[in-house]
CSV table of C-alpha atoms and ligand atoms in Angstrom, one decimal:
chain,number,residue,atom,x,y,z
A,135,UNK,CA,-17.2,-13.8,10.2
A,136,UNK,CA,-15.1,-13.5,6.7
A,137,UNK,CA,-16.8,-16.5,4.2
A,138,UNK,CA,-14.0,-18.5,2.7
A,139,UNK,CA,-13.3,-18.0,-1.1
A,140,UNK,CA,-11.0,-20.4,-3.2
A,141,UNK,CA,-10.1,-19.5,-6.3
A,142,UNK,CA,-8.2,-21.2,-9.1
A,143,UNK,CA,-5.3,-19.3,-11.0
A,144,UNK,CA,-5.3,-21.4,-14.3
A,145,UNK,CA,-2.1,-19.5,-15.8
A,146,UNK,CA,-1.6,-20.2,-19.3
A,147,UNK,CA,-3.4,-23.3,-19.7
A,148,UNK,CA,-6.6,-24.4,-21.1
A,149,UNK,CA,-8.3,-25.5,-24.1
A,150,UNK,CA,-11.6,-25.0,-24.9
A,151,UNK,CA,-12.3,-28.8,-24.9
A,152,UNK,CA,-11.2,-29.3,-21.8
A,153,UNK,CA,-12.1,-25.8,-19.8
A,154,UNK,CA,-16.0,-27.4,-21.0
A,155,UNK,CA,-15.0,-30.5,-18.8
A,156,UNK,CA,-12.9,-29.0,-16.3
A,157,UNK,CA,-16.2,-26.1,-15.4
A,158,UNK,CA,-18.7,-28.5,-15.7
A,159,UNK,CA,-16.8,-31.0,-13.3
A,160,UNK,CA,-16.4,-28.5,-10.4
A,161,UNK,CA,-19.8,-27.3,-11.1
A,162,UNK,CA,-21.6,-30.5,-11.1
A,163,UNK,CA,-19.2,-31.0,-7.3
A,164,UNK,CA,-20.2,-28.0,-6.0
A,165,UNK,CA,-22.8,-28.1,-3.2
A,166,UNK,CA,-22.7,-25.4,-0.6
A,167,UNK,CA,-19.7,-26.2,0.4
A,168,UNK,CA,-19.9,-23.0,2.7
A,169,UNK,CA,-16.9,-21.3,0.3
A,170,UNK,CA,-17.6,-18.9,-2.7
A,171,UNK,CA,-15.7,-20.4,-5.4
A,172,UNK,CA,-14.2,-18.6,-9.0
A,173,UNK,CA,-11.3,-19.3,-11.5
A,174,UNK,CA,-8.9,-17.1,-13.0
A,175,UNK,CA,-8.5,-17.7,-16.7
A,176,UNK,CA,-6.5,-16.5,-20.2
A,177,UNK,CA,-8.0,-14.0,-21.7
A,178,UNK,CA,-9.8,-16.0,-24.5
A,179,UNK,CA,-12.0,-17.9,-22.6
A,180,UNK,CA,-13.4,-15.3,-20.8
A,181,UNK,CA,-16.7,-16.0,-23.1
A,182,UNK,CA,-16.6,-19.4,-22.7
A,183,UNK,CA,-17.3,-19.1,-18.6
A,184,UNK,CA,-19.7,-16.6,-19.9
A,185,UNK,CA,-21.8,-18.8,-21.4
A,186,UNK,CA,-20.9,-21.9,-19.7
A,187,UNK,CA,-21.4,-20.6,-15.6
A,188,UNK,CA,-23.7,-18.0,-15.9
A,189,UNK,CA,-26.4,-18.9,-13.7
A,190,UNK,CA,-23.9,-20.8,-11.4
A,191,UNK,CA,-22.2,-20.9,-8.1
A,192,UNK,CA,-18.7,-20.6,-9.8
A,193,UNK,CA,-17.7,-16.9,-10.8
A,194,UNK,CA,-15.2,-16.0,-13.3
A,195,UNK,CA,-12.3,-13.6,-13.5
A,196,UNK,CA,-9.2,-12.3,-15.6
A,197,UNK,CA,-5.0,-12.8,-14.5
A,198,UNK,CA,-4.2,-9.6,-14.9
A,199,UNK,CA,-5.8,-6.0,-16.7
A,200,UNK,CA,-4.4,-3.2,-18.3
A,201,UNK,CA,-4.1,0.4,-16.2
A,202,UNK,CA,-5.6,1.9,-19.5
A,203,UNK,CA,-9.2,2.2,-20.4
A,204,UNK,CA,-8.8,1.5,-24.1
A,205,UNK,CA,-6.4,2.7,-27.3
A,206,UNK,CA,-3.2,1.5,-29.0
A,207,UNK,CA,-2.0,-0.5,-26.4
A,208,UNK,CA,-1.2,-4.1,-28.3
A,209,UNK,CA,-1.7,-7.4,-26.5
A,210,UNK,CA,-3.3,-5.3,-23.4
A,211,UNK,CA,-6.9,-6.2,-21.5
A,212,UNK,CA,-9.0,-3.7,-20.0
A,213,UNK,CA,-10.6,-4.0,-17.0
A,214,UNK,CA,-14.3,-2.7,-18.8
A,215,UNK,CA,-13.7,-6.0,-21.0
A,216,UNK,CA,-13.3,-8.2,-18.3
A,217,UNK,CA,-16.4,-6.9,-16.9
A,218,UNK,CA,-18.0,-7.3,-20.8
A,219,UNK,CA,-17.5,-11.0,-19.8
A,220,UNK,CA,-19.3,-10.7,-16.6
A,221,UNK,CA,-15.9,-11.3,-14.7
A,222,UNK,CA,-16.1,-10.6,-10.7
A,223,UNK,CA,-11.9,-10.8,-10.4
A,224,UNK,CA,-8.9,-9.8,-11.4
A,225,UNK,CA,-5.7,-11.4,-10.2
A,226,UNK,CA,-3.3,-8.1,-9.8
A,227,UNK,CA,0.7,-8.5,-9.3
A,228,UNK,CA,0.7,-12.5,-9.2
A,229,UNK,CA,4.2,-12.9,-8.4
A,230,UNK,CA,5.0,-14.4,-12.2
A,231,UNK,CA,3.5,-10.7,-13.4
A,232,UNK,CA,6.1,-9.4,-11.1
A,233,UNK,CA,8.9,-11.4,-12.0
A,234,UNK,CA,8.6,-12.1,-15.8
A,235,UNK,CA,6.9,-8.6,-16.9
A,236,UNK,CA,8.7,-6.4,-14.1
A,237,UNK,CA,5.5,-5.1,-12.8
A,238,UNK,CA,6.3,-2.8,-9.6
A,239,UNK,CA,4.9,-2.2,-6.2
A,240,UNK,CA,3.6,1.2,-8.2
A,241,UNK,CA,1.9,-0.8,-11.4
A,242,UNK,CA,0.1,-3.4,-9.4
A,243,UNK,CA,-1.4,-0.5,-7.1
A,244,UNK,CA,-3.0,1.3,-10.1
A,245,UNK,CA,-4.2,-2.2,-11.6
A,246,UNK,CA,-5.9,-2.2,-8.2
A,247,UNK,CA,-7.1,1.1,-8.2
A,248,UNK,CA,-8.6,0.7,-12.0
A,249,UNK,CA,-10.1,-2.6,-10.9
A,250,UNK,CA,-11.8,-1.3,-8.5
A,251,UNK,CA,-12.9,1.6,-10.4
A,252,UNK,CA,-14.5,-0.8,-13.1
A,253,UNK,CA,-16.4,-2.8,-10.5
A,254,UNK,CA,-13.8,-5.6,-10.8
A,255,UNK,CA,-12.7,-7.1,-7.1
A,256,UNK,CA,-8.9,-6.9,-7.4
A,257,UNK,CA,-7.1,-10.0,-5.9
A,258,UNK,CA,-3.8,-8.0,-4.9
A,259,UNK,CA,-1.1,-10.8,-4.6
A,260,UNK,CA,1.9,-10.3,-2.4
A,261,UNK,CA,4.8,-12.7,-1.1
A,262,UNK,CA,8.6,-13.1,-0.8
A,263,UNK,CA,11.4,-15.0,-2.4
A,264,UNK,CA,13.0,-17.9,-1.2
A,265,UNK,CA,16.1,-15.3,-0.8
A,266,UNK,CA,14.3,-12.6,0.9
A,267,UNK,CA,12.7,-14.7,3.4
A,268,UNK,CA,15.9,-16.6,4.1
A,269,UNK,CA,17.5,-12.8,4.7
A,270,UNK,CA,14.5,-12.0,6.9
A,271,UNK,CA,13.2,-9.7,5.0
A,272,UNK,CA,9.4,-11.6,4.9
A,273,UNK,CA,7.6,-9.0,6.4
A,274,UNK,CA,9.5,-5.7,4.5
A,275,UNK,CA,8.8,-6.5,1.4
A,276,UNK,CA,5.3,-7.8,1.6
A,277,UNK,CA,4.3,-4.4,3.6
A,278,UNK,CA,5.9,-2.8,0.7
A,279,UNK,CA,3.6,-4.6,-1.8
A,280,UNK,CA,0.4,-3.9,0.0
A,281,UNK,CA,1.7,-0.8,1.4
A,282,UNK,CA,1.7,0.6,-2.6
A,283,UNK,CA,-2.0,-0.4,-2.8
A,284,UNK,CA,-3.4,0.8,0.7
A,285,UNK,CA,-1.5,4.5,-0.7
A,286,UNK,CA,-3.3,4.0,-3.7
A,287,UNK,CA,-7.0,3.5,-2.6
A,288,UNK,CA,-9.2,5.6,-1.0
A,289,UNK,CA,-9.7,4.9,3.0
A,290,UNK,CA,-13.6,3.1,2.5
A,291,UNK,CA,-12.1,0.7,-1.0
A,292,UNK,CA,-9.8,-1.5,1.4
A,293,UNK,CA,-12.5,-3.7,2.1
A,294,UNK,CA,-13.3,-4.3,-1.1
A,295,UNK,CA,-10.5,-6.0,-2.3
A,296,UNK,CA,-9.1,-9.4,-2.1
A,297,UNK,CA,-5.6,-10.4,-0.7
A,298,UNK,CA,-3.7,-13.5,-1.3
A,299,UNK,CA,-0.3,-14.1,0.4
A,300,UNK,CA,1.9,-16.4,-2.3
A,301,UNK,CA,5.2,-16.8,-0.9
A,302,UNK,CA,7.1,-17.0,-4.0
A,303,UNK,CA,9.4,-20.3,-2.7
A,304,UNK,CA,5.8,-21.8,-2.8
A,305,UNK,CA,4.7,-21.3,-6.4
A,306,UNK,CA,5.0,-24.2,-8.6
A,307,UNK,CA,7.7,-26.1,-6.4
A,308,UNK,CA,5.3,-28.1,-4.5
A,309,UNK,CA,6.6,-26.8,-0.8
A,310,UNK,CA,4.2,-25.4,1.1
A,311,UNK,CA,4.3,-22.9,4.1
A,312,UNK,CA,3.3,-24.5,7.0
A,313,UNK,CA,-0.1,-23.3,8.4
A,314,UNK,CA,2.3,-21.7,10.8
A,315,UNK,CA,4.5,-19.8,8.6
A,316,UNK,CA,1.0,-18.7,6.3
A,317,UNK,CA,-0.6,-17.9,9.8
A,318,UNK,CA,2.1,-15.4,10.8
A,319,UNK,CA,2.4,-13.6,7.4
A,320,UNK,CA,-1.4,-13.5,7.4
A,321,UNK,CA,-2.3,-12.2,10.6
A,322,UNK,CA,1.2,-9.5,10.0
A,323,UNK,CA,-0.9,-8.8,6.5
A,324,UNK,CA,-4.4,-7.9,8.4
A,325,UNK,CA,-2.4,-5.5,10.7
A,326,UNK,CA,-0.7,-3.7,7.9
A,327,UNK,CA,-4.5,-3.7,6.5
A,328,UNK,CA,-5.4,-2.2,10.2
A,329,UNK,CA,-3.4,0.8,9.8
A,330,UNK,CA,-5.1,2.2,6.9
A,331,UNK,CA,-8.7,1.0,7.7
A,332,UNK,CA,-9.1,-1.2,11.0
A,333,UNK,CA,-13.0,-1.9,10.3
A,334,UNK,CA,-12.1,-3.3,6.6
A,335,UNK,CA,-9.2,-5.5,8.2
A,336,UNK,CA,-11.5,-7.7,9.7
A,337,UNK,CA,-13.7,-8.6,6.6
A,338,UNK,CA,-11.2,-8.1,3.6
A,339,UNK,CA,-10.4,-12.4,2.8
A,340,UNK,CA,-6.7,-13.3,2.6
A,341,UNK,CA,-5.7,-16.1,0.4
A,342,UNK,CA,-3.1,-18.6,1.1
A,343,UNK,CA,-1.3,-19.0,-2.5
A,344,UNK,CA,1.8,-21.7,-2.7
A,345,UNK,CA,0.7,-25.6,-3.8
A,346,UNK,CA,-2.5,-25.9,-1.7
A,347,UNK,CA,-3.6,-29.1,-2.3
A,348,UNK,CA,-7.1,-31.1,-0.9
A,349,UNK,CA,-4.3,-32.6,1.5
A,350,UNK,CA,-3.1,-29.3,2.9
A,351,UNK,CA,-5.7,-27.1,2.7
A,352,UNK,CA,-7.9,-28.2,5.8
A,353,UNK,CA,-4.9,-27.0,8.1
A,354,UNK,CA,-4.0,-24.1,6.3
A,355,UNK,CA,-7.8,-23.1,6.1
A,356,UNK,CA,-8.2,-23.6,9.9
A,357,UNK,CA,-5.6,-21.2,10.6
A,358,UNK,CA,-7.8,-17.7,11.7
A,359,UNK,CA,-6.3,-15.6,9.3
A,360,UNK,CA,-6.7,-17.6,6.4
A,361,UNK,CA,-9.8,-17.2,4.4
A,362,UNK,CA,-9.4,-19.5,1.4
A,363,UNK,CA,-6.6,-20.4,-1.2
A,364,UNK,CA,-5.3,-19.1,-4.6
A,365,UNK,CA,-5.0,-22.3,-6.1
A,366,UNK,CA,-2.4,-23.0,-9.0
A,367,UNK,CA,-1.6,-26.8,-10.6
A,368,UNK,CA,-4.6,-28.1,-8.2
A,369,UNK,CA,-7.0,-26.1,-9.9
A,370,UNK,CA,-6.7,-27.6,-13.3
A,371,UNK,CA,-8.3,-31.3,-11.8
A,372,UNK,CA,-11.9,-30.6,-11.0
A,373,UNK,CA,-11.8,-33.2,-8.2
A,374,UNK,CA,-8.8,-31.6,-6.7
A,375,UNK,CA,-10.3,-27.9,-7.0
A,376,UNK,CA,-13.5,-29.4,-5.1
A,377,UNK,CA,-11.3,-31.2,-2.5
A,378,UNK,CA,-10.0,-28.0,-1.5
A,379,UNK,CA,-13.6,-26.4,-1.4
A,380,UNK,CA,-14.5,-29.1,0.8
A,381,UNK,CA,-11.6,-28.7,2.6
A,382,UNK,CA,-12.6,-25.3,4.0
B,419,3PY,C1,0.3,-21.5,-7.2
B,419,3PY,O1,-0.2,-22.1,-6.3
B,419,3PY,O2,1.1,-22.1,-7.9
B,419,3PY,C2,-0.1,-20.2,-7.7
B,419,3PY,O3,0.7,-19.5,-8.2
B,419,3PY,C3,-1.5,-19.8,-7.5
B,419,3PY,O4,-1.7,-18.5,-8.0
């Protein structure tokens, strides 16, 4: 039985202000809920969960990492950092990693890799464009995203990493897959995961990314292949984030 894990993906926004009321919202909500629950956030406020959840049910994380352990890499974030922080995640490939800093199938699967090798649980995101799935190509290029990660790791890592499928149509648009359309790209994700490591398949979480909202997320989450959400714009409302933990 996979336990259900919601996380929220803050992206670029955040103050300190209002991260203190925001964290202290969903954890003052949270009340075994039966999900493990973490956010995602900038860089710079890495400390503040520090010292703000430590101690909590809410666990922390970075958006992205840098492939390199340290040196004269400007602007870059090692994973040993993120860990400095006490962060349990990192979000690798989101699809606006992919599109705006041209990060390839190859990039994302070493972030993975160096994740994984700092004691980081990489959340490997995969998921199409409007255009691809519309030229049925849904299921090609997200085996090609986790395919470049299941290469990279060794057989006995595939269960420790997170998935979340994000169809890209889905991001920030407010559409949603239907639970039936998520279903099918979830279940096609655990058999790709099969191939590599058939044991690991059936406890690695998948996330459903794409506008999950507390009114969507009870049918999406009841789908069997489902295992919690990736939660954008929802995630910055502490009752919203905490309807979707309900939710599950
Ligand atoms: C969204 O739902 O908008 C996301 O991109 C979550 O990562």
């Amino acid at each position: 039985m996979r336990r259900k894990l919601v996380i929220g993906n803050w992206k670029m926004n955040g103050n300190r202000a209002a991260n203190t009321a925001l964290l202290s919202g969903i954890v003052a909500g949270l009340n075994d809920f039966g999900a493990d629950s973490a956010v995602c956030v900038p860089s710079p406020y890495l400390a503040q969960c520090q010292a703000e959840l430590e101690g909590t049910e809410l666990a922390w994380g970075g958006q992205d990492l840098s492939v390199h352990a340290s040196g004269a890499y400007t602007g870059e974030v090692a994973a040993a950092m993120l860990r400095d922080f006490g962060a349990t995640y990192v979000l690798c490939g989101h699809s606006e990693r992919r599109a705006y800093h041209q990060e390839s199938n190859a990039l994302v699967a070493q972030k993975a890799v160096v994740a994984l090798a700092a004691g980081l649980t990489p959340v490997v995101c995969v998921g199409e464009s409007l255009a691809q799935r519309e030229a049925g190509q849904t299921e090609d290029v997200i085996c090609a995203q986790l395919q470049a990660v299941l290469d990279a790791l060794q057989v006995e890592q595939v269960a420790s990493i997170v998935l979340a499928y994000e169809p890209v149509w889905a991001i920030g648009t407010g559409k949603t897959a239907t639970p039936q359309i998520a279903q099918d790209a979830h279940r096609f994700l655990r058999n790709c995961l099969a191939n590599k490591n058939a044991a690991a398949a059936a406890t690695v979480q998948i996330l459903y990314g794409g506008s999950m909202k507390p009114e969507n997320a009870k049918e999406l989450m009841a789908q069997p292949d489902i295992d919690g959400g990736l939660i954008g714009g929802a995630a910055l409302k502490a009752t919203d984030f905490l309807g979707i933990i309900q939710a599950v």
